[in-house]
Short mmCIF file of C-alpha atoms and ligand atoms in Angstrom, two decimals:
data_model
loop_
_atom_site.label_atom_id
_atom_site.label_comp_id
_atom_site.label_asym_id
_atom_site.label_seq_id
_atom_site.Cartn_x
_atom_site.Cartn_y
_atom_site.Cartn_z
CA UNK O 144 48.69 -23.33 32.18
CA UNK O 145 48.54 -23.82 28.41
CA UNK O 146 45.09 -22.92 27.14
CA UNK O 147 44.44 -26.24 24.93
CA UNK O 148 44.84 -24.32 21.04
CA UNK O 149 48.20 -23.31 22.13
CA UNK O 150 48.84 -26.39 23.49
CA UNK O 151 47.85 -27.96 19.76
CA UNK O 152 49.43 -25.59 17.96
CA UNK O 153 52.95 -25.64 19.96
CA UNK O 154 52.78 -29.57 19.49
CA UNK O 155 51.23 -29.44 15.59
CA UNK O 156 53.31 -32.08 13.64
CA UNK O 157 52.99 -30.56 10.15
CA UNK O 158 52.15 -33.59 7.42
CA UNK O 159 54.98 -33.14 4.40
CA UNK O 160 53.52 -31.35 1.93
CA UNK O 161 50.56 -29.86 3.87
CA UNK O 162 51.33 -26.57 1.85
CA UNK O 163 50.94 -27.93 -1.56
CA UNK O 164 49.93 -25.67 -3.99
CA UNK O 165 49.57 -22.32 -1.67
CA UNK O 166 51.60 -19.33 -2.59
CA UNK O 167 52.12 -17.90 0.97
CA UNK O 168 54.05 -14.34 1.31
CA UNK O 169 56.27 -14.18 4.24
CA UNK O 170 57.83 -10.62 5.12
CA UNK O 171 61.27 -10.29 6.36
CA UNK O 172 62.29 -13.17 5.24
CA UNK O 173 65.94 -12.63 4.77
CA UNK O 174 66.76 -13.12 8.55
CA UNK O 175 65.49 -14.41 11.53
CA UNK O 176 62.17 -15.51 12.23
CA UNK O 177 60.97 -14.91 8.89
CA UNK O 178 63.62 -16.90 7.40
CA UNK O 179 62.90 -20.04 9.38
CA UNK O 180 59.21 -20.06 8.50
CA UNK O 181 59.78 -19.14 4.52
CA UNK O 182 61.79 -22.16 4.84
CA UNK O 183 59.14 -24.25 6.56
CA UNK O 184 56.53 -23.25 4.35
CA UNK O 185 58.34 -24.36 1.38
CA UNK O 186 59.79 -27.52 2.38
CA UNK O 187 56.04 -28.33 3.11
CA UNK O 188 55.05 -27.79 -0.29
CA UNK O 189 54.56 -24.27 -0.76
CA UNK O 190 55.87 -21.43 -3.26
CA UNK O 191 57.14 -18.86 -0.96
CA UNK O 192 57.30 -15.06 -1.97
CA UNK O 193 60.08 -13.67 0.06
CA UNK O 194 59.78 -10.12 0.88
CA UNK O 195 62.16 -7.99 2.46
CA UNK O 196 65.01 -5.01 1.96
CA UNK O 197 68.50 -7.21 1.51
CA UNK O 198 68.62 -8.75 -1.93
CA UNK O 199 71.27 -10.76 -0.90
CA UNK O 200 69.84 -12.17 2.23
CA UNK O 201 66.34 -13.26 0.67
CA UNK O 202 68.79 -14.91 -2.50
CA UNK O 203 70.40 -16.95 0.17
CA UNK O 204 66.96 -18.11 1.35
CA UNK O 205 66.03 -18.81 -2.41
CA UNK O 206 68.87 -20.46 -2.88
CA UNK O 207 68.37 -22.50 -0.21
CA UNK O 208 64.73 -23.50 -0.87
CA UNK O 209 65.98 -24.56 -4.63
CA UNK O 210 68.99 -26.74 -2.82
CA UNK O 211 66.38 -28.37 -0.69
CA UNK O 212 64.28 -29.55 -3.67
CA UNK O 213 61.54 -26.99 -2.62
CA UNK O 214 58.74 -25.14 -5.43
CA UNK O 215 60.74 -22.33 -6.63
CA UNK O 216 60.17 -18.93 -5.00
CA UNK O 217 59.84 -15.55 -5.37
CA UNK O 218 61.78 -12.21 -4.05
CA UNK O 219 60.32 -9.40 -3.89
CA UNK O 220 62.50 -5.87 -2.60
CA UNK O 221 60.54 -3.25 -0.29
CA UNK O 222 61.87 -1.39 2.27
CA UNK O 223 59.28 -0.37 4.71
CA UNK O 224 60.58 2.24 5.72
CA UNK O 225 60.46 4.13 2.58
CA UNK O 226 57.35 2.55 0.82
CA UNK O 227 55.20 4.49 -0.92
CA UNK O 228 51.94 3.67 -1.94
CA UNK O 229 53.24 2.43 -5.74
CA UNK O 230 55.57 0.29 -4.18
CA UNK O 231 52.54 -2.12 -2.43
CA UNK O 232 50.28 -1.53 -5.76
CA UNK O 233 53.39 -2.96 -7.20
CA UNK O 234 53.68 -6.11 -5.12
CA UNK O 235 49.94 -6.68 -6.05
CA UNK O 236 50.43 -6.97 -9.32
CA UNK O 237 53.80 -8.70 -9.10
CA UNK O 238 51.89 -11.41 -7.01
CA UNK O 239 48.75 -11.07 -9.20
CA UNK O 240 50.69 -11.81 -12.74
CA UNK O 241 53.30 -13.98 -11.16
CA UNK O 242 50.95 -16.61 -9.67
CA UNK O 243 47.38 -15.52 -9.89
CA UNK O 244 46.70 -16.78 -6.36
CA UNK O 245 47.81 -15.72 -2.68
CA UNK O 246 46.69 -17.98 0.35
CA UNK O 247 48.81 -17.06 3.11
CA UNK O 248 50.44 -13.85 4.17
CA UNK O 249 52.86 -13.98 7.28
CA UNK O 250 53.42 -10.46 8.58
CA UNK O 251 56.50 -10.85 10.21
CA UNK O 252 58.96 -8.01 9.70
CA UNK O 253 59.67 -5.52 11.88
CA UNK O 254 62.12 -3.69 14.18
CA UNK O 255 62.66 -3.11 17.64
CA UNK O 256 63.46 0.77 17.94
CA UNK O 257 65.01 2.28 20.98
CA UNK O 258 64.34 0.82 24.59
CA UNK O 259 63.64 3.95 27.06
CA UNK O 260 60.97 5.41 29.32
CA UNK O 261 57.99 7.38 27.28
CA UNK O 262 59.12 10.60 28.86
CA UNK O 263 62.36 10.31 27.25
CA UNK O 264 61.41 8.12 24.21
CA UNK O 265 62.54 9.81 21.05
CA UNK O 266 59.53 11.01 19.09
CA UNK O 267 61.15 10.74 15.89
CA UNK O 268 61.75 6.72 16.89
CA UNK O 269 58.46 6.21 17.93
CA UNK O 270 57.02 7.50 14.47
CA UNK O 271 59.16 5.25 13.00
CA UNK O 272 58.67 2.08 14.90
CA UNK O 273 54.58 2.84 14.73
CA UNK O 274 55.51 2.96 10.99
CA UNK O 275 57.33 0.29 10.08
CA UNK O 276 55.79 -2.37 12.59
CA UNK O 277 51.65 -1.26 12.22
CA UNK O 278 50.64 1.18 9.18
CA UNK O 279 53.04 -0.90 6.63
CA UNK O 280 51.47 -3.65 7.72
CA UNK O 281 47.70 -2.35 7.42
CA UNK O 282 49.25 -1.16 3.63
CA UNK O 283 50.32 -4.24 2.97
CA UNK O 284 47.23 -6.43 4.15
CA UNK O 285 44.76 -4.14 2.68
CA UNK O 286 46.49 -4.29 -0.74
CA UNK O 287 46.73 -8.27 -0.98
CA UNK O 288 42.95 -8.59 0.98
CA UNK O 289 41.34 -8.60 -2.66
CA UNK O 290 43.78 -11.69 -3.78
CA UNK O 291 43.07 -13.56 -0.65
CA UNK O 292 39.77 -13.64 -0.77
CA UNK O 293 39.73 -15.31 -3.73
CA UNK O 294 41.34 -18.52 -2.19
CA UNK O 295 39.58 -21.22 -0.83
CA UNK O 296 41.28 -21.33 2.10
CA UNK O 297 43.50 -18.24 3.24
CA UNK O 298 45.37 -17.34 6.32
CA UNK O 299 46.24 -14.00 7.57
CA UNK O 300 49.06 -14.19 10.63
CA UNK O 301 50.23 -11.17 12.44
CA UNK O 302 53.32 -11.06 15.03
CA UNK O 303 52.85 -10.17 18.01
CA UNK O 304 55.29 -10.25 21.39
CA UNK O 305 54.55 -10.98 25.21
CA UNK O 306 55.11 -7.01 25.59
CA UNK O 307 52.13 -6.36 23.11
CA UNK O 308 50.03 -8.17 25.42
CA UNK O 309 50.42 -6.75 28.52
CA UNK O 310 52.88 -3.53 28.59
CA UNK O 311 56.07 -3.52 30.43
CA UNK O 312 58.40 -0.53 30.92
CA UNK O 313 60.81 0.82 28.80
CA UNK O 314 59.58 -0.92 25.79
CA UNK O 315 57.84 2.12 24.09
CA UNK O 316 56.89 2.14 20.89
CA UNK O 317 57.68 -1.30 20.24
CA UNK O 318 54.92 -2.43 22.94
CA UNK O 319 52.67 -0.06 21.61
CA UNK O 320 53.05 -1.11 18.09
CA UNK O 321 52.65 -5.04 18.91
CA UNK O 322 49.27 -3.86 21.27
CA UNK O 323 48.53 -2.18 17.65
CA UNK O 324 48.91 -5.49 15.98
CA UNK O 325 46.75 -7.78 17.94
CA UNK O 326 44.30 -4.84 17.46
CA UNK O 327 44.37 -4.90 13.51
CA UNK O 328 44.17 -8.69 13.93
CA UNK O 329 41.15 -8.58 15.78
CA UNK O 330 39.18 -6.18 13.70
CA UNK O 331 40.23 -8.17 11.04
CA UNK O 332 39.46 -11.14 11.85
CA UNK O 333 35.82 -10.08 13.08
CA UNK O 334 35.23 -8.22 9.55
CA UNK O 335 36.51 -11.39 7.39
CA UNK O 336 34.64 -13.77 9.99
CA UNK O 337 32.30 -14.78 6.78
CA UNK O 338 35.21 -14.82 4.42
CA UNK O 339 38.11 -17.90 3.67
CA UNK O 340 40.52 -15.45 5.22
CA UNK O 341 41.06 -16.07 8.88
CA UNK O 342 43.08 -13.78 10.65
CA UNK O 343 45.78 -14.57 13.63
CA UNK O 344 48.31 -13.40 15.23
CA UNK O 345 51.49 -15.52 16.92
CA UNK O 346 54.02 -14.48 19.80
CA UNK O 347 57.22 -16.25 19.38
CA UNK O 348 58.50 -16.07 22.85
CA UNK O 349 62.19 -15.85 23.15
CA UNK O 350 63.85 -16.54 19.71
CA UNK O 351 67.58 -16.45 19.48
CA UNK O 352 67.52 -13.62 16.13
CA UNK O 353 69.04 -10.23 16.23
CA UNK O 354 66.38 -8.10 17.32
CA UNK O 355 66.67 -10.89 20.30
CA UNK O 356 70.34 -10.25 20.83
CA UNK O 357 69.87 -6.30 20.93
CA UNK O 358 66.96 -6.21 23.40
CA UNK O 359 68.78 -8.98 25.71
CA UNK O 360 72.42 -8.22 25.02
CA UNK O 361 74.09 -9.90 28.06
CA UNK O 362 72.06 -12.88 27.59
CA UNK O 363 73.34 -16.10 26.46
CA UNK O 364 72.24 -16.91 23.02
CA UNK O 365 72.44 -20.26 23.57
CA UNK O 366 69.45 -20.20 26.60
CA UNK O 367 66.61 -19.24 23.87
CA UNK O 368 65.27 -21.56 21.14
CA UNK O 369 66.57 -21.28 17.82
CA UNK O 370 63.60 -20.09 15.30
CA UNK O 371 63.43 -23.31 13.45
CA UNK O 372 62.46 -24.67 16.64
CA UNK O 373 59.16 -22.67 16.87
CA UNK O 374 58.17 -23.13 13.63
CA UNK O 375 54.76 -25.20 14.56
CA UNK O 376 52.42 -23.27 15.03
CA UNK O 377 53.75 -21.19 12.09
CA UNK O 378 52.81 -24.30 10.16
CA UNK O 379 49.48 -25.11 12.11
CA UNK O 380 48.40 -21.59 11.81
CA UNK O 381 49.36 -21.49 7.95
CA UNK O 382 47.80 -24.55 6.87
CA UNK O 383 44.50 -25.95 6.31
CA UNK O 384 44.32 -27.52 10.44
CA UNK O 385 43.41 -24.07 11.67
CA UNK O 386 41.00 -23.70 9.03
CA UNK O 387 38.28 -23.13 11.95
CA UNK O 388 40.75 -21.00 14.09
CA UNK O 389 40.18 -17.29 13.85
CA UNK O 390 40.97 -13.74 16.25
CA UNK O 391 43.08 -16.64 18.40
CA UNK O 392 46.75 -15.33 19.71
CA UNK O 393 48.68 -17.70 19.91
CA UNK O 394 52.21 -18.48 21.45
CA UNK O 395 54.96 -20.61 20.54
CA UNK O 396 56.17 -21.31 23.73
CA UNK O 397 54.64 -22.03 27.24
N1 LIG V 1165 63.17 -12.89 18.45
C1 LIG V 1165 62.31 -12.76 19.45
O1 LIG V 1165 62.63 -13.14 20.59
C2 LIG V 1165 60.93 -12.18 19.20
C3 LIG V 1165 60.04 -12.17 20.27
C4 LIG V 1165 58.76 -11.64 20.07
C5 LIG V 1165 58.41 -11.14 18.82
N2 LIG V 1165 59.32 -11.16 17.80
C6 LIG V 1165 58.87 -10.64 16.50
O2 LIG V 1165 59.19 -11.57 15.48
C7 LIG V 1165 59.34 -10.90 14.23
C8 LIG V 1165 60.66 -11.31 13.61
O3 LIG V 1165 61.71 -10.84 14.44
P1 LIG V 1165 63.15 -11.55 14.52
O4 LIG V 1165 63.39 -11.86 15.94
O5 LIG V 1165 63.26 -12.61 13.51
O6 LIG V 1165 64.07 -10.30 14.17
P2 LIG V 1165 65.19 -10.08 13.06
O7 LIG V 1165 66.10 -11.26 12.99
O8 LIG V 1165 65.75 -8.75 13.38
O9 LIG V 1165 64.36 -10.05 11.72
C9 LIG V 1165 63.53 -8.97 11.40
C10 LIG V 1165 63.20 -9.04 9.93
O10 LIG V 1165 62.45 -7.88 9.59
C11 LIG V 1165 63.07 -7.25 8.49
N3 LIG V 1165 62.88 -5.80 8.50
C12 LIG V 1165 63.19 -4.94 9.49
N4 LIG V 1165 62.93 -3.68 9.10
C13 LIG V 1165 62.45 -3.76 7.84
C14 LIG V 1165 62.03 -2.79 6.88
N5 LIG V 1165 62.11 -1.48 7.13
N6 LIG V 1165 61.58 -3.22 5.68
C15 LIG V 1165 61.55 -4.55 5.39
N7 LIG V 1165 61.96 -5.50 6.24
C16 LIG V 1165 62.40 -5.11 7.45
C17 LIG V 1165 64.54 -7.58 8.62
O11 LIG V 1165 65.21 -7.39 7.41
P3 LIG V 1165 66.82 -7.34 7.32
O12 LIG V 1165 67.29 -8.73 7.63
O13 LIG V 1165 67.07 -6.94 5.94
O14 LIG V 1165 67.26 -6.35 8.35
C18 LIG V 1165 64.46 -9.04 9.07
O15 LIG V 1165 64.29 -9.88 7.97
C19 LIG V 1165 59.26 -9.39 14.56
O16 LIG V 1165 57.97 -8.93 14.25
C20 LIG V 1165 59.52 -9.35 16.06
O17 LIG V 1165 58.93 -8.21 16.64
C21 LIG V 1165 60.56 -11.66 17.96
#
């Protein structure tokens, strides 16, 4: 059964320009996911900073947003992988000269890793995986915490998965790292309970993407939803609705 703040957030009708006037950063928003809800955000009013490592795939989504009649954006390269702690100092001030505000961050980026039983799994994956899908994350958060604050009405969204809420086999590090998630969200959200940031985290469900495609390969695309058709409680969560919603995980599908 569908506890009833999923149930309102998977059947949230976003008002047009709900957004208006938030600068919201969504990472990996070249592909995917991420694309679908930097494109959401914007055609609901806001200015989108589009982080992520293609330059060509987050100038699509620009272009895109600018084609649609949407606030211009903003792209901003980092590679997780290889970040260093300059690079997310750098994105601070990028986002602190460039608009002077922050009120949303979606962290959404992040990769899937190998697929094999822990007594097999490939350490070297694992440290990679634990990399790129919690500590960047953590970097990233703690460096723009300062500039969200500041707004009057922030949110802080984290992406989680079904297998980083109860652990299934052969999912490894990937599990682990989404368990890791809904962890930082928590403690999070109970540190910034007195603060305009509330914190969140969301579980897509099935979402026909490429990280879908490579953990389901003989499955038919066409059976999962397309990302632009989970995109409301992206929107509920993002906007000022869930103002009183905070430490909730939430799913996008029942
Ligand atoms: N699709 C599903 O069914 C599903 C289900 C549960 C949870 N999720 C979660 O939803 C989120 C989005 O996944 P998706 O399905 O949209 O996958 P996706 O299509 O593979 O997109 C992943 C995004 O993350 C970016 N990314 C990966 N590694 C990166 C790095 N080192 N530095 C910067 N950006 C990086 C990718 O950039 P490039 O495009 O440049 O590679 C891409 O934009 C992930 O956190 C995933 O775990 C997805």
């Amino acid at each position: 059964m569908t506890d009833p703040l999923n149930a309102q957030a998977q059947s949230y009708q976003a008002p047009t320009d709900i957004l208006k006037d938030r600068v919201i950063m969504v990472t990996g928003a070249g592909d995917g996911i991420g694309r679908a809800a930097a494109l959401a955000y914007a055609s609901h009013g806001a200015t989108v900073l589009l982080v992520g490592r293609t330059q060509v795939k987050l100038e699509r989504v620009y272009d895109q947003i600018i084609n649609d009649g949407g606030p211009r954006p903003s792209i901003a390269i980092l590679d997780f992988k290889t970040a260093i702690a300059d690079s997310y100092e750098s994105l601070g001030i990028q986002v602190e000269q460039e608009f002077g505000q922050l009120d949303g961050l979606l962290n959404n980026a992040g990769m899937l890793g190998h697929r094999a039983p822990i007594e097999q799994f490939p350490v070297g994956s694992f440290m990679e995986v634990m990399h790129i899908n919690v500590n960047a994350q953590f970097v990233l958060t703690r460096t723009l915490l300062p500039l969200l604050k500041k707004s009057s009405d922030a949110s802080l969204i984290f992406t989680s998965s079904g297998v980083g809420r109860k652990g299934r086999a052969f999912w490894g590090a990937y599990a682990v790292s989404k368990f890791a998630t809904e962890g930082l969200m928590q403690v999070l959200a109970d540190e910034l309970e007195n603060t305009p940031v509330r914190t969140n985290s969301i579980n897509p469900g099935a979402t026909r993407t490429n990280m879908r495609a490579a953990a389901y390969p003989g499955e038919d695309p066409l059976s999962v939803k397309t990302a632009e058709e989970i995109m409301s409680p992206y929107l509920f969560l993002m906007g000022p609705d869930s103002k009183a919603v905070n430490g909730a995980s939430i799913n996008c599908q029942s």
